[in-house]
Amino acid sequence: MAAHGRAILHVDMDAFYASVEERDDPALRGLPVIVGWTGARGVVAAANYVVRRFGVHSAMPMGRALALCPQAVCIAPRMAHYKAVSRQVFAVFEDYTPLIEGLSLDEAFLDVTASRALHGDEVRIARAIKAAIRARTGLTASVGVAPNKLVAKIASDLDKPDGLTVIPAAELPGRLDALPIRRLPGLGRKKGDAVERAGLRTLGELRRAPDALLWRLFGRDTRRMRDRASGIDDRPVVADREDLSISAEETFDADIADPAQMEAGLLALADRVSATLRARRLAAGCIAIKVRRADFATFTRQQQLEPPTQDSRVIGRASSDLLHRWRAEQPRARVRLLGVGASALAPATQLDLFAAGSVPQPPALDATVDAIRKRFGAAGLTRASGLPAGPRKLTR
Ligand SMILES: [Mg+2]
């Protein structure tokens, strides 16, 4: 696939809950497995591939599933356990991009457009993610690789389980033309029936259908549906919001009144925050400090950073300016806790670093510090500016 244009992955774990149960209990392998609550109102939460051959699928009422496959093994869902496995899977994604849009515990869109400079092209990234998921969880995922979310989602479903399907921009819309219209995400069952009754069985037929026919089926959505059948989709990957800020704080053994000591403590925290930003390939558009006085009154002060940065010198300077301003208001305050937080986070990948007017290249010193920390742990290296002022004992 060409290195320009967007690169979107849709990663979908295969029969996720059922696969977790099979992994944890090898006696289940080869048996038809349904995860879901039995009982009158129970539904199928997940069906493994053996039981799917009987026509069982997720969201089906349990009664109907068991009528289709009476010998199926039914397992009550263990949601907390699946969530823990899901976190392992999403941790793999985070190694490749901060732009992760989770759709459920077992499914996510990843925008890896800017990750290519660091990790190789999107197909390599997809392979690496599949391999890492398998290594860390023992489970398989199917991945669709495409220039947008719609086509990535269609692609991931074409070769399940353990699939990797690549649909490059250059092969659109042709690659979609032969697919049954049911492959189009978001086309409900009823609407699908109506479209088939109108004689449109494939995405190609839908794409080329006359306006009048589509208008009868889709009304004002006609244009959008024709676009979708053509594989056109501009929606961005919207990163999950759990990671809104990165912060570090420290409570001192004894309250401090010495401005130099406060400054040193704050700079060490700013340093930690910027190292985390770099490790996650993020840049901060806003820096905040938190100051808790000896009497527990707590203050925050913040400042925008333009352009967003991960440079520890810039973040340290901003933090230190904020502390100076706060101290001007409260020159005699004794402080028990200091914190530094970064927010308004944006991806700062290599590609962005080289783009004009964007995030500047981190200084070589930061990269060196990060490398040493990676090797020897966070305690291995402290910047001189982060050490307490005055006579020092460098013992740890
Ligand atoms: Mg799935």
PDB file of C-alpha atoms in Angstrom, residues 3-236:
ATOM      1  CA  ALA A   3       2.790   5.349   2.157  1.00  0.00           C
ATOM      2  CA  HIS A   4       0.548   8.357   1.591  1.00  0.00           C
ATOM      3  CA  GLY A   5      -3.099   8.631   2.569  1.00  0.00           C
ATOM      4  CA  ARG A   6      -4.699   7.349   5.707  1.00  0.00           C
ATOM      5  CA  ALA A   7      -4.007   3.897   7.102  1.00  0.00           C
ATOM      6  CA  ILE A   8      -6.798   2.532   9.282  1.00  0.00           C
ATOM      7  CA  LEU A   9      -6.949  -0.850  10.980  1.00  0.00           C
ATOM      8  CA  HIS A  10     -10.043  -2.573  12.280  1.00  0.00           C
ATOM      9  CA  VAL A  11      -8.994  -5.218  14.780  1.00  0.00           C
ATOM     10  CA  ASP A  12     -11.640  -7.715  15.831  1.00  0.00           C
ATOM     11  CA  MET A  13     -10.961 -10.568  18.243  1.00  0.00           C
ATOM     12  CA  ASP A  14     -12.352 -13.868  16.972  1.00  0.00           C
ATOM     13  CA  ALA A  15     -15.374 -15.154  18.944  1.00  0.00           C
ATOM     14  CA  PHE A  16     -13.827 -13.298  21.863  1.00  0.00           C
ATOM     15  CA  TYR A  17     -15.626 -14.525  25.022  1.00  0.00           C
ATOM     16  CA  ALA A  18     -15.868 -18.053  23.671  1.00  0.00           C
ATOM     17  CA  SER A  19     -12.191 -18.059  22.690  1.00  0.00           C
ATOM     18  CA  VAL A  20     -11.186 -16.913  26.181  1.00  0.00           C
ATOM     19  CA  GLU A  21     -13.192 -19.786  27.688  1.00  0.00           C
ATOM     20  CA  GLU A  22     -11.656 -22.289  25.277  1.00  0.00           C
ATOM     21  CA  ARG A  23      -8.188 -21.014  26.021  1.00  0.00           C
ATOM     22  CA  ASP A  24      -8.750 -21.325  29.773  1.00  0.00           C
ATOM     23  CA  ASP A  25     -10.281 -24.803  29.537  1.00  0.00           C
ATOM     24  CA  PRO A  26      -8.710 -26.891  26.782  1.00  0.00           C
ATOM     25  CA  ALA A  27     -11.346 -29.596  27.356  1.00  0.00           C
ATOM     26  CA  LEU A  28     -13.737 -27.291  25.484  1.00  0.00           C
ATOM     27  CA  ARG A  29     -11.763 -27.340  22.249  1.00  0.00           C
ATOM     28  CA  GLY A  30     -13.627 -28.877  19.373  1.00  0.00           C
ATOM     29  CA  LEU A  31     -16.939 -28.650  21.238  1.00  0.00           C
ATOM     30  CA  PRO A  32     -19.761 -26.259  20.371  1.00  0.00           C
ATOM     31  CA  VAL A  33     -19.454 -23.477  22.966  1.00  0.00           C
ATOM     32  CA  ILE A  34     -21.947 -20.734  23.735  1.00  0.00           C
ATOM     33  CA  VAL A  35     -21.213 -17.988  26.236  1.00  0.00           C
ATOM     34  CA  GLY A  36     -24.445 -16.539  27.605  1.00  0.00           C
ATOM     35  CA  TRP A  37     -27.062 -16.850  30.267  1.00  0.00           C
ATOM     36  CA  THR A  38     -29.391 -19.800  29.985  1.00  0.00           C
ATOM     37  CA  GLY A  39     -33.010 -19.277  30.948  1.00  0.00           C
ATOM     38  CA  ALA A  40     -36.083 -17.927  29.263  1.00  0.00           C
ATOM     39  CA  ARG A  41     -34.716 -14.487  28.483  1.00  0.00           C
ATOM     40  CA  GLY A  42     -31.081 -15.397  27.970  1.00  0.00           C
ATOM     41  CA  VAL A  43     -29.250 -14.443  24.790  1.00  0.00           C
ATOM     42  CA  VAL A  44     -26.056 -15.668  23.160  1.00  0.00           C
ATOM     43  CA  ALA A  45     -23.196 -13.339  24.089  1.00  0.00           C
ATOM     44  CA  ALA A  46     -20.644 -15.260  22.026  1.00  0.00           C
ATOM     45  CA  ALA A  47     -20.604 -18.415  19.930  1.00  0.00           C
ATOM     46  CA  ASN A  48     -17.470 -20.313  18.979  1.00  0.00           C
ATOM     47  CA  TYR A  49     -16.853 -21.399  15.395  1.00  0.00           C
ATOM     48  CA  VAL A  50     -17.989 -24.994  16.016  1.00  0.00           C
ATOM     49  CA  VAL A  51     -21.436 -23.930  17.187  1.00  0.00           C
ATOM     50  CA  ARG A  52     -21.744 -21.338  14.432  1.00  0.00           C
ATOM     51  CA  ARG A  53     -21.902 -24.198  11.956  1.00  0.00           C
ATOM     52  CA  PHE A  54     -25.261 -25.051  13.514  1.00  0.00           C
ATOM     53  CA  GLY A  55     -26.504 -21.557  12.681  1.00  0.00           C
ATOM     54  CA  VAL A  56     -25.970 -20.152  16.169  1.00  0.00           C
ATOM     55  CA  HIS A  57     -24.747 -16.564  16.354  1.00  0.00           C
ATOM     56  CA  SER A  58     -24.384 -13.859  18.982  1.00  0.00           C
ATOM     57  CA  ALA A  59     -27.467 -11.877  20.070  1.00  0.00           C
ATOM     58  CA  MET A  60     -29.657 -14.905  19.280  1.00  0.00           C
ATOM     59  CA  PRO A  61     -32.129 -15.937  22.030  1.00  0.00           C
ATOM     60  CA  MET A  62     -30.611 -18.806  24.006  1.00  0.00           C
ATOM     61  CA  GLY A  63     -33.729 -20.945  23.542  1.00  0.00           C
ATOM     62  CA  ARG A  64     -33.392 -20.785  19.784  1.00  0.00           C
ATOM     63  CA  ALA A  65     -29.630 -21.434  19.956  1.00  0.00           C
ATOM     64  CA  LEU A  66     -30.163 -24.570  22.015  1.00  0.00           C
ATOM     65  CA  ALA A  67     -32.893 -25.746  19.667  1.00  0.00           C
ATOM     66  CA  LEU A  68     -30.371 -25.494  16.818  1.00  0.00           C
ATOM     67  CA  CYS A  69     -27.585 -27.160  18.808  1.00  0.00           C
ATOM     68  CA  PRO A  70     -28.892 -29.005  21.888  1.00  0.00           C
ATOM     69  CA  GLN A  71     -25.469 -30.455  22.730  1.00  0.00           C
ATOM     70  CA  ALA A  72     -23.845 -26.999  22.988  1.00  0.00           C
ATOM     71  CA  VAL A  73     -21.847 -26.276  26.130  1.00  0.00           C
ATOM     72  CA  CYS A  74     -23.256 -23.128  27.749  1.00  0.00           C
ATOM     73  CA  ILE A  75     -20.977 -21.009  29.887  1.00  0.00           C
ATOM     74  CA  ALA A  76     -22.095 -18.065  31.993  1.00  0.00           C
ATOM     75  CA  PRO A  77     -20.209 -14.912  30.980  1.00  0.00           C
ATOM     76  CA  ARG A  78     -17.284 -13.842  33.187  1.00  0.00           C
ATOM     77  CA  MET A  79     -17.223 -10.187  32.244  1.00  0.00           C
ATOM     78  CA  ALA A  80     -14.545  -9.071  34.695  1.00  0.00           C
ATOM     79  CA  HIS A  81     -12.244 -11.695  33.249  1.00  0.00           C
ATOM     80  CA  TYR A  82     -12.954 -10.674  29.642  1.00  0.00           C
ATOM     81  CA  LYS A  83     -12.309  -7.050  30.586  1.00  0.00           C
ATOM     82  CA  ALA A  84      -8.905  -7.986  31.952  1.00  0.00           C
ATOM     83  CA  VAL A  85      -8.024  -9.820  28.727  1.00  0.00           C
ATOM     84  CA  SER A  86      -9.376  -6.880  26.734  1.00  0.00           C
ATOM     85  CA  ARG A  87      -6.997  -4.552  28.562  1.00  0.00           C
ATOM     86  CA  GLN A  88      -4.095  -6.758  27.464  1.00  0.00           C
ATOM     87  CA  VAL A  89      -5.287  -6.517  23.859  1.00  0.00           C
ATOM     88  CA  PHE A  90      -5.678  -2.725  23.986  1.00  0.00           C
ATOM     89  CA  ALA A  91      -2.231  -2.451  25.563  1.00  0.00           C
ATOM     90  CA  VAL A  92      -0.876  -4.025  22.358  1.00  0.00           C
ATOM     91  CA  PHE A  93      -2.641  -1.326  20.307  1.00  0.00           C
ATOM     92  CA  GLU A  94      -1.053   1.375  22.452  1.00  0.00           C
ATOM     93  CA  ASP A  95       2.382   0.169  21.434  1.00  0.00           C
ATOM     94  CA  TYR A  96       1.548   1.209  17.877  1.00  0.00           C
ATOM     95  CA  THR A  97      -0.680   4.283  18.038  1.00  0.00           C
ATOM     96  CA  PRO A  98      -2.413   6.570  20.508  1.00  0.00           C
ATOM     97  CA  LEU A  99      -5.352   6.862  18.078  1.00  0.00           C
ATOM     98  CA  ILE A 100      -7.476   3.950  19.268  1.00  0.00           C
ATOM     99  CA  GLU A 101     -11.268   3.997  19.064  1.00  0.00           C
ATOM    100  CA  GLY A 102     -12.656   1.065  21.033  1.00  0.00           C
ATOM    101  CA  LEU A 103     -16.018  -0.230  19.810  1.00  0.00           C
ATOM    102  CA  SER A 104     -16.363  -2.929  22.438  1.00  0.00           C
ATOM    103  CA  LEU A 105     -14.100  -5.103  24.593  1.00  0.00           C
ATOM    104  CA  ASP A 106     -12.910  -7.002  21.537  1.00  0.00           C
ATOM    105  CA  GLU A 107     -12.980  -4.561  18.671  1.00  0.00           C
ATOM    106  CA  ALA A 108     -11.283  -1.275  17.821  1.00  0.00           C
ATOM    107  CA  PHE A 109     -10.336   1.083  15.036  1.00  0.00           C
ATOM    108  CA  LEU A 110      -6.696   2.159  14.972  1.00  0.00           C
ATOM    109  CA  ASP A 111      -5.370   5.071  12.938  1.00  0.00           C
ATOM    110  CA  VAL A 112      -1.787   4.066  12.155  1.00  0.00           C
ATOM    111  CA  THR A 113      -1.205   6.701   9.453  1.00  0.00           C
ATOM    112  CA  ALA A 114       1.566   8.416  11.393  1.00  0.00           C
ATOM    113  CA  SER A 115       2.882   5.201  12.969  1.00  0.00           C
ATOM    114  CA  ARG A 116       4.320   4.046   9.661  1.00  0.00           C
ATOM    115  CA  ALA A 117       7.428   6.197   9.962  1.00  0.00           C
ATOM    116  CA  LEU A 118       8.312   4.293  13.121  1.00  0.00           C
ATOM    117  CA  HIS A 119       6.912   0.793  12.583  1.00  0.00           C
ATOM    118  CA  GLY A 120       6.843   0.181   8.843  1.00  0.00           C
ATOM    119  CA  ASP A 121       3.838   0.102   6.570  1.00  0.00           C
ATOM    120  CA  GLU A 122       0.322  -0.628   7.763  1.00  0.00           C
ATOM    121  CA  VAL A 123       0.419  -4.286   6.699  1.00  0.00           C
ATOM    122  CA  ARG A 124       3.529  -4.868   8.770  1.00  0.00           C
ATOM    123  CA  ILE A 125       1.877  -3.107  11.686  1.00  0.00           C
ATOM    124  CA  ALA A 126      -1.222  -5.306  11.306  1.00  0.00           C
ATOM    125  CA  ARG A 127       0.918  -8.457  11.316  1.00  0.00           C
ATOM    126  CA  ALA A 128       2.889  -7.277  14.329  1.00  0.00           C
ATOM    127  CA  ILE A 129      -0.310  -6.500  16.247  1.00  0.00           C
ATOM    128  CA  LYS A 130      -1.777  -9.922  15.472  1.00  0.00           C
ATOM    129  CA  ALA A 131       1.431 -11.628  16.577  1.00  0.00           C
ATOM    130  CA  ALA A 132       1.662  -9.592  19.795  1.00  0.00           C
ATOM    131  CA  ILE A 133      -1.967 -10.318  20.675  1.00  0.00           C
ATOM    132  CA  ARG A 134      -1.354 -14.016  20.153  1.00  0.00           C
ATOM    133  CA  ALA A 135       1.872 -13.953  22.168  1.00  0.00           C
ATOM    134  CA  ARG A 136       0.388 -12.052  25.097  1.00  0.00           C
ATOM    135  CA  THR A 137      -3.096 -13.586  25.263  1.00  0.00           C
ATOM    136  CA  GLY A 138      -2.979 -16.824  23.265  1.00  0.00           C
ATOM    137  CA  LEU A 139      -5.922 -15.516  21.214  1.00  0.00           C
ATOM    138  CA  THR A 140      -6.408 -14.668  17.563  1.00  0.00           C
ATOM    139  CA  ALA A 141      -7.681 -11.471  16.003  1.00  0.00           C
ATOM    140  CA  SER A 142      -8.806 -10.679  12.481  1.00  0.00           C
ATOM    141  CA  VAL A 143      -7.588  -7.406  11.057  1.00  0.00           C
ATOM    142  CA  GLY A 144      -8.814  -5.287   8.178  1.00  0.00           C
ATOM    143  CA  VAL A 145      -6.373  -2.776   6.679  1.00  0.00           C
ATOM    144  CA  ALA A 146      -7.829   0.015   4.560  1.00  0.00           C
ATOM    145  CA  PRO A 147      -7.790   3.771   3.902  1.00  0.00           C
ATOM    146  CA  ASN A 148     -10.871   4.318   6.111  1.00  0.00           C
ATOM    147  CA  LYS A 149     -12.965   2.886   8.928  1.00  0.00           C
ATOM    148  CA  LEU A 150     -15.790   1.577   6.771  1.00  0.00           C
ATOM    149  CA  VAL A 151     -13.584  -0.475   4.472  1.00  0.00           C
ATOM    150  CA  ALA A 152     -11.344  -1.632   7.347  1.00  0.00           C
ATOM    151  CA  LYS A 153     -14.433  -2.934   9.138  1.00  0.00           C
ATOM    152  CA  ILE A 154     -15.680  -4.739   6.041  1.00  0.00           C
ATOM    153  CA  ALA A 155     -12.193  -6.173   5.465  1.00  0.00           C
ATOM    154  CA  SER A 156     -11.676  -7.566   8.971  1.00  0.00           C
ATOM    155  CA  ASP A 157     -14.819  -9.649   8.562  1.00  0.00           C
ATOM    156  CA  LEU A 158     -13.884 -11.189   5.198  1.00  0.00           C
ATOM    157  CA  ASP A 159     -11.424 -13.809   6.427  1.00  0.00           C
ATOM    158  CA  LYS A 160     -12.330 -14.774  10.000  1.00  0.00           C
ATOM    159  CA  PRO A 161     -10.869 -16.263  12.129  1.00  0.00           C
ATOM    160  CA  ASP A 162      -7.219 -15.200  12.300  1.00  0.00           C
ATOM    161  CA  GLY A 163      -7.532 -13.190   9.076  1.00  0.00           C
ATOM    162  CA  LEU A 164      -5.584 -10.294   7.640  1.00  0.00           C
ATOM    163  CA  THR A 165      -7.325  -8.576   4.740  1.00  0.00           C
ATOM    164  CA  VAL A 166      -5.823  -5.576   3.027  1.00  0.00           C
ATOM    165  CA  ILE A 167      -7.911  -3.350   0.773  1.00  0.00           C
ATOM    166  CA  PRO A 168      -5.755  -0.508  -0.575  1.00  0.00           C
ATOM    167  CA  ALA A 169      -7.262   2.740  -1.821  1.00  0.00           C
ATOM    168  CA  ALA A 170      -6.146   1.897  -5.353  1.00  0.00           C
ATOM    169  CA  GLU A 171      -8.372  -1.191  -5.344  1.00  0.00           C
ATOM    170  CA  LEU A 172     -11.531   0.708  -4.440  1.00  0.00           C
ATOM    171  CA  PRO A 173     -14.332   0.512  -5.302  1.00  0.00           C
ATOM    172  CA  GLY A 174     -13.610  -2.629  -7.330  1.00  0.00           C
ATOM    173  CA  ARG A 175     -12.669  -4.875  -4.394  1.00  0.00           C
ATOM    174  CA  LEU A 176     -16.073  -4.254  -2.826  1.00  0.00           C
ATOM    175  CA  ASP A 177     -18.183  -4.741  -5.945  1.00  0.00           C
ATOM    176  CA  ALA A 178     -18.676  -8.508  -5.655  1.00  0.00           C
ATOM    177  CA  LEU A 179     -19.532  -8.486  -1.951  1.00  0.00           C
ATOM    178  CA  PRO A 180     -23.126  -9.166  -0.926  1.00  0.00           C
ATOM    179  CA  ILE A 181     -24.893  -6.042   0.317  1.00  0.00           C
ATOM    180  CA  ARG A 182     -25.173  -7.701   3.751  1.00  0.00           C
ATOM    181  CA  ARG A 183     -21.471  -7.017   4.213  1.00  0.00           C
ATOM    182  CA  LEU A 184     -22.199  -3.302   4.486  1.00  0.00           C
ATOM    183  CA  PRO A 185     -22.012  -2.356   8.182  1.00  0.00           C
ATOM    184  CA  GLY A 186     -25.058  -0.584   9.510  1.00  0.00           C
ATOM    185  CA  LEU A 187     -27.464  -1.897   6.906  1.00  0.00           C
ATOM    186  CA  GLY A 188     -30.164  -3.388   9.128  1.00  0.00           C
ATOM    187  CA  ARG A 189     -31.761  -6.750   8.397  1.00  0.00           C
ATOM    188  CA  LYS A 190     -35.044  -5.168   7.272  1.00  0.00           C
ATOM    189  CA  LYS A 191     -33.364  -2.598   5.061  1.00  0.00           C
ATOM    190  CA  GLY A 192     -31.161  -5.368   3.671  1.00  0.00           C
ATOM    191  CA  ASP A 193     -34.277  -7.344   2.744  1.00  0.00           C
ATOM    192  CA  ALA A 194     -35.773  -4.317   0.988  1.00  0.00           C
ATOM    193  CA  VAL A 195     -32.548  -3.690  -0.944  1.00  0.00           C
ATOM    194  CA  GLU A 196     -32.437  -7.319  -2.101  1.00  0.00           C
ATOM    195  CA  ARG A 197     -36.092  -7.233  -3.104  1.00  0.00           C
ATOM    196  CA  ALA A 198     -35.249  -4.216  -5.254  1.00  0.00           C
ATOM    197  CA  GLY A 199     -32.822  -6.503  -7.102  1.00  0.00           C
ATOM    198  CA  LEU A 200     -29.576  -5.186  -5.639  1.00  0.00           C
ATOM    199  CA  ARG A 201     -27.545  -8.097  -4.313  1.00  0.00           C
ATOM    200  CA  THR A 202     -23.982  -6.770  -4.348  1.00  0.00           C
ATOM    201  CA  LEU A 203     -22.219  -3.583  -3.339  1.00  0.00           C
ATOM    202  CA  GLY A 204     -21.361  -3.061  -7.011  1.00  0.00           C
ATOM    203  CA  GLU A 205     -25.035  -3.184  -7.971  1.00  0.00           C
ATOM    204  CA  LEU A 206     -25.850  -0.796  -5.154  1.00  0.00           C
ATOM    205  CA  ARG A 207     -23.065   1.570  -6.212  1.00  0.00           C
ATOM    206  CA  ARG A 208     -24.264   1.674  -9.835  1.00  0.00           C
ATOM    207  CA  ALA A 209     -28.011   1.702  -9.177  1.00  0.00           C
ATOM    208  CA  PRO A 210     -30.013   4.594 -10.626  1.00  0.00           C
ATOM    209  CA  ASP A 211     -30.754   7.485  -8.269  1.00  0.00           C
ATOM    210  CA  ALA A 212     -34.503   6.952  -8.528  1.00  0.00           C
ATOM    211  CA  LEU A 213     -34.205   3.388  -7.238  1.00  0.00           C
ATOM    212  CA  LEU A 214     -31.873   4.295  -4.390  1.00  0.00           C
ATOM    213  CA  TRP A 215     -34.042   7.256  -3.463  1.00  0.00           C
ATOM    214  CA  ARG A 216     -36.996   4.917  -2.984  1.00  0.00           C
ATOM    215  CA  LEU A 217     -34.863   2.772  -0.670  1.00  0.00           C
ATOM    216  CA  PHE A 218     -32.802   5.320   1.222  1.00  0.00           C
ATOM    217  CA  GLY A 219     -34.403   8.740   0.731  1.00  0.00           C
ATOM    218  CA  ARG A 220     -32.057  11.488   1.863  1.00  0.00           C
ATOM    219  CA  ASP A 221     -29.420   8.879   2.678  1.00  0.00           C
ATOM    220  CA  THR A 222     -29.096   7.989  -1.013  1.00  0.00           C
ATOM    221  CA  ARG A 223     -25.842   9.834  -1.566  1.00  0.00           C
ATOM    222  CA  ARG A 224     -24.294   8.456   1.609  1.00  0.00           C
ATOM    223  CA  MET A 225     -25.293   4.874   0.800  1.00  0.00           C
ATOM    224  CA  ARG A 226     -23.853   5.117  -2.693  1.00  0.00           C
ATOM    225  CA  ASP A 227     -20.640   6.457  -1.169  1.00  0.00           C
ATOM    226  CA  ARG A 228     -20.541   3.637   1.347  1.00  0.00           C
ATOM    227  CA  ALA A 229     -21.040   1.017  -1.344  1.00  0.00           C
ATOM    228  CA  SER A 230     -18.067   2.641  -3.099  1.00  0.00           C
ATOM    229  CA  GLY A 231     -15.916   2.446   0.028  1.00  0.00           C
ATOM    230  CA  ILE A 232     -15.908   6.199   0.646  1.00  0.00           C
ATOM    231  CA  ASP A 233     -15.778   7.234   4.299  1.00  0.00           C
ATOM    232  CA  ASP A 234     -14.131  10.315   5.821  1.00  0.00           C
ATOM    233  CA  ARG A 235     -14.935   9.704   9.477  1.00  0.00           C
ATOM    234  CA  PRO A 236     -11.905  10.164  11.709  1.00  0.00           C
TER     235      PRO A 236
END
